Coordinates of C-alpha atoms in Angstrom, one line a residue:
M1 CA 7.9 8.2 -14.1
Q2 CA 4.9 7.4 -16.3
A3 CA 1.2 7.0 -16.3
V4 CA -0.4 3.5 -16.4
S5 CA -2.8 4.8 -19.1
D6 CA -2.4 7.9 -21.2
D7 CA -6.1 8.5 -21.5
T8 CA -6.5 9.0 -17.8
R9 CA -4.5 12.2 -18.1
A10 CA -3.6 11.8 -14.5
C11 CA 0.1 11.6 -15.2
L12 CA 1.8 12.4 -18.5
E13 CA 5.5 12.0 -19.5
K14 CA 6.8 15.5 -20.4
D15 CA 10.4 16.2 -20.0
N16 CA 10.5 13.7 -17.1
A17 CA 8.0 15.8 -15.2
M18 CA 4.4 15.1 -14.1
T19 CA 1.6 17.1 -15.5
V20 CA -1.2 17.3 -12.9
A21 CA -4.7 16.4 -14.2
P22 CA -6.5 19.4 -15.6
A23 CA -9.7 20.9 -14.2
H24 CA -12.0 19.2 -16.7
A25 CA -10.8 15.7 -16.0
T26 CA -13.7 15.1 -13.5
D27 CA -13.1 11.3 -13.5
I28 CA -9.8 12.0 -11.7
P29 CA -9.9 12.3 -7.8
A30 CA -9.6 15.9 -6.6
A31 CA -6.4 15.0 -4.7
I32 CA -4.4 15.1 -8.0
R33 CA -6.4 17.7 -10.0
E34 CA -5.0 21.2 -10.4
D35 CA -8.4 22.6 -9.3
G36 CA -8.6 20.2 -6.4
S37 CA -6.8 19.7 -3.1
L38 CA -4.5 17.1 -1.6
K39 CA -5.2 16.7 2.1
L40 CA -4.0 13.3 3.2
V41 CA -1.4 10.7 2.3
I42 CA -2.1 7.0 3.2
F43 CA 0.6 4.4 3.0
D44 CA 0.4 0.7 2.8
C45 CA 3.1 -1.1 4.9
D46 CA 4.5 -4.2 3.3
G47 CA 6.2 -3.6 0.0
V48 CA 5.9 0.2 0.4
L49 CA 7.6 0.9 3.7
V50 CA 8.8 -2.5 5.0
D51 CA 10.2 -5.3 2.9
G52 CA 8.3 -8.0 4.9
E53 CA 6.0 -9.6 2.3
H54 CA 8.6 -12.0 1.0
L55 CA 9.4 -13.1 4.6
S56 CA 5.8 -13.6 5.4
T57 CA 4.9 -15.5 2.3
A58 CA 8.0 -17.7 2.6
K59 CA 6.8 -18.6 6.1
M60 CA 3.4 -19.5 4.7
A61 CA 5.0 -21.6 1.9
E62 CA 6.9 -23.5 4.6
E63 CA 3.6 -24.1 6.4
A64 CA 1.9 -25.2 3.1
R65 CA 4.7 -27.7 2.5
H66 CA 4.3 -29.0 6.0
H67 CA 0.7 -29.8 5.3
G68 CA 1.5 -31.5 2.0
W69 CA 1.2 -28.7 -0.7
D70 CA 4.4 -28.7 -2.7
L71 CA 4.6 -24.9 -3.0
S72 CA 7.8 -23.0 -3.7
N73 CA 8.5 -19.7 -1.9
E74 CA 8.2 -17.9 -5.3
E75 CA 4.9 -19.4 -6.0
A76 CA 3.6 -18.6 -2.5
H77 CA 4.6 -15.0 -2.9
K78 CA 2.6 -14.7 -6.1
I79 CA -0.5 -16.4 -4.6
F80 CA -0.5 -15.0 -1.0
T81 CA 0.8 -11.4 -1.4
G82 CA -1.8 -9.0 0.0
G83 CA -4.1 -11.8 1.2
E84 CA -5.8 -12.4 4.5
L85 CA -4.4 -15.1 6.8
V86 CA -7.8 -16.7 7.3
K87 CA -8.3 -17.0 3.5
I88 CA -4.7 -18.3 3.1
G89 CA -5.3 -21.0 5.7
E90 CA -8.5 -21.9 3.9
R91 CA -6.6 -22.1 0.6
I92 CA -4.0 -24.4 2.1
G93 CA -6.8 -26.6 3.5
R94 CA -8.4 -26.9 0.0
E95 CA -5.2 -27.7 -1.7
T96 CA -4.2 -30.4 0.8
G97 CA -7.6 -31.8 1.6
K98 CA -6.8 -31.3 5.3
E99 CA -8.7 -29.5 7.9
M100 CA -6.6 -26.6 9.2
P101 CA -6.5 -25.8 12.9
A102 CA -9.3 -23.3 13.9
D103 CA -6.6 -21.0 15.3
W104 CA -4.2 -21.3 12.4
D105 CA -4.3 -17.7 11.4
M106 CA -3.5 -16.6 15.0
M107 CA -0.7 -19.1 15.2
M108 CA 0.8 -17.9 11.9
Q109 CA 0.3 -14.3 13.1
D110 CA 2.4 -14.9 16.2
R111 CA 5.1 -16.5 14.1
I112 CA 5.2 -13.7 11.7
V113 CA 5.4 -11.1 14.5
K114 CA 8.3 -12.8 16.1
M115 CA 10.1 -13.0 12.8
M116 CA 9.6 -9.3 12.0
E117 CA 11.1 -8.3 15.4
T118 CA 14.5 -9.3 14.1
E119 CA 14.3 -9.8 10.3
A120 CA 12.2 -6.9 8.9
E121 CA 14.0 -4.4 6.7
T122 CA 12.9 -1.1 5.1
I123 CA 12.2 -0.6 1.4
D124 CA 15.1 1.4 0.0
G125 CA 14.6 5.1 0.6
A126 CA 11.7 4.7 3.1
H127 CA 13.1 6.8 5.9
E128 CA 14.1 9.7 3.5
M129 CA 10.8 9.5 1.7
L130 CA 8.7 9.7 4.9
Q131 CA 10.7 12.6 6.1
S132 CA 10.2 14.4 2.8
V133 CA 6.5 14.0 3.1
H134 CA 6.5 15.3 6.6
D135 CA 8.5 18.3 5.4
L136 CA 5.8 19.0 2.8
G137 CA 3.3 19.5 5.7
L138 CA 1.0 16.7 4.6
P139 CA -0.6 14.5 7.2
I140 CA 0.2 10.8 7.0
R141 CA -1.7 7.6 7.9
I142 CA -1.0 3.9 7.5
G143 CA -3.5 1.4 6.2
S144 CA -2.4 -2.2 6.0
N145 CA -3.9 -5.7 6.1
S146 CA -1.2 -6.6 8.6
S147 CA -2.1 -6.7 12.3
G148 CA -1.2 -3.9 14.7
A149 CA 1.2 -6.2 16.5
E150 CA 2.9 -7.1 13.3
M151 CA 3.3 -3.4 12.2
E152 CA 4.6 -2.5 15.6
A153 CA 7.3 -5.1 15.3
K154 CA 8.2 -4.0 11.8
F155 CA 8.3 -0.3 12.5
S156 CA 10.2 -0.6 15.8
S157 CA 12.8 -3.0 14.4
T158 CA 13.4 -0.7 11.4
G159 CA 13.3 2.6 13.2
L160 CA 10.3 3.8 11.2
D161 CA 8.4 4.3 14.4
E162 CA 10.3 7.5 14.9
L163 CA 8.5 8.9 11.9
L164 CA 5.0 7.4 12.5
E165 CA 2.4 8.1 15.2
E166 CA 0.8 5.0 16.7
E167 CA -2.7 6.4 16.6
R168 CA -2.4 7.0 12.8
I169 CA -1.6 3.4 12.0
H170 CA -4.7 1.3 11.0
S171 CA -4.9 -2.5 10.7
G172 CA -7.3 -4.1 8.3
R173 CA -6.9 -7.3 10.2
D174 CA -7.7 -5.9 13.6
L175 CA -10.6 -3.7 12.3
D176 CA -11.9 -6.5 10.1
M177 CA -11.6 -4.2 7.1
P178 CA -9.3 -6.2 4.8
K179 CA -8.4 -4.9 1.4
P180 CA -9.5 -5.0 -1.4
R181 CA -12.5 -3.7 0.5
P182 CA -12.3 0.1 0.6
D183 CA -13.3 0.3 4.3
L184 CA -9.8 0.6 5.8
Y185 CA -8.9 3.6 3.6
L186 CA -12.3 5.2 4.1
H187 CA -11.8 4.7 7.9
A188 CA -8.4 6.5 7.8
A189 CA -9.9 9.4 5.8
E190 CA -12.9 9.7 8.2
L191 CA -10.6 9.9 11.2
E192 CA -8.6 12.6 9.4
G193 CA -11.8 14.5 8.7
V194 CA -11.3 14.6 4.9
G195 CA -13.2 13.3 1.9
P196 CA -11.7 10.3 0.1
E197 CA -11.4 12.3 -3.1
H198 CA -8.7 14.4 -1.3
C199 CA -6.6 11.4 -0.4
I200 CA -3.7 9.8 -2.2
V201 CA -2.6 6.2 -1.4
L202 CA 0.9 4.7 -2.0
E203 CA 0.5 1.0 -2.7
D204 CA 2.5 -1.9 -4.3
S205 CA -0.2 -4.6 -4.8
D206 CA -3.2 -4.9 -7.1
T207 CA -5.2 -5.7 -4.0
G208 CA -4.3 -2.4 -2.3
A209 CA -4.7 -0.4 -5.5
E210 CA -8.2 -1.9 -5.9
A211 CA -9.1 -0.8 -2.4
A212 CA -8.0 2.7 -3.2
R213 CA -10.0 2.7 -6.4
R214 CA -13.1 1.5 -4.7
A215 CA -12.6 4.2 -2.0
G216 CA -12.5 6.9 -4.7
M217 CA -9.0 7.8 -3.9
A218 CA -6.0 8.6 -6.1
C219 CA -3.3 6.0 -5.9
V220 CA 0.4 5.8 -6.7
L221 CA 1.7 2.3 -7.5
L222 CA 5.2 1.4 -6.5
R223 CA 6.4 -1.2 -9.0
D224 CA 9.1 -1.7 -11.6
L225 CA 7.8 0.1 -14.7
D226 CA 8.4 -3.0 -16.9
K227 CA 5.9 -5.0 -14.9
P228 CA 2.2 -5.2 -15.6
A229 CA -0.2 -3.1 -13.6
P230 CA -3.9 -2.2 -13.5
S231 CA -5.2 0.8 -15.4
W232 CA -7.8 3.3 -14.2
P233 CA -8.2 7.1 -13.9
G234 CA -6.3 8.4 -10.9
L235 CA -3.6 5.7 -10.8
L236 CA 0.0 6.8 -11.2
R237 CA 3.2 4.7 -11.2
I238 CA 6.7 5.1 -9.8
G239 CA 9.7 2.8 -9.8
H240 CA 11.4 4.0 -6.6
L241 CA 10.3 5.7 -3.4
S242 CA 12.4 8.7 -4.1
E243 CA 10.0 9.7 -6.8
F244 CA 7.0 9.9 -4.5
P245 CA 7.8 13.2 -2.7
Q246 CA 8.5 14.8 -6.1
I247 CA 5.0 13.8 -7.3
L248 CA 3.4 15.3 -4.1
R249 CA 5.4 18.5 -4.5
Q250 CA 4.3 18.9 -8.1
I251 CA 0.7 18.3 -7.1
L252 CA 0.8 20.8 -4.3
D253 CA 2.6 23.4 -6.5
A254 CA -0.1 23.1 -9.2
Q255 CA -3.0 23.3 -6.8
T256 CA -1.6 26.5 -5.1
S257 CA -0.5 28.2 -8.3
D258 CA -2.1 31.5 -9.2
R259 CA -2.0 30.6 -12.9
P260 CA -5.3 30.1 -14.7
I261 CA -6.7 26.6 -14.6
A262 CA -6.7 24.9 -18.0
A263 CA -10.0 24.7 -19.7

């Protein structure tokens, strides 16, 4: 596990362990500072808990080709990942010169929900990771651009609904708070009754990480460490979900330790 940027001091490699940001690193959110407190964990859905993004973007690529845009599934995944259906429909219309149906986003949403009812799969280690976070005693909320109906299909078909409470699942689409706007994450923190600086977000996309940054929250980016990523204070990186509970445990241990805070 490694930091995106050494100068953030949010996460340093030291004998394969994380060093929590010291007290004087005031540009780091309090959630991961040793003199701060971590009070809420917020998860994205696609790419973090459920491997549904490739399925969704492949369906959109199919639709783009139907309207005359010669777009491969791989290209569609790069272009559409993390995007809003309305804006994706507008992009297909611009590229093809065709007027998309007014209800295209709703039509695509229905198709995606039906697909997720049978084809959704979890990200490797998702069940174990969520259970470990529960065991740490940290409250959990979900903040995703997916609709509530889509997340319900994904979580029920994968069994993740046994570890997640419906009232703690928040949809950027349904609430009209799409990322990269910070509103969805700020909404989740407000409902929990905690300040954004005391939250940590687990994301896989630049769009989601940007939403966390704008919200003033710490963020852990789940992404292969050999792939490029943004860089800002408070952004950490992991390559596998199994690393996330370890990070949280180290943060909590540092924040509850009786040892003197570093000057």
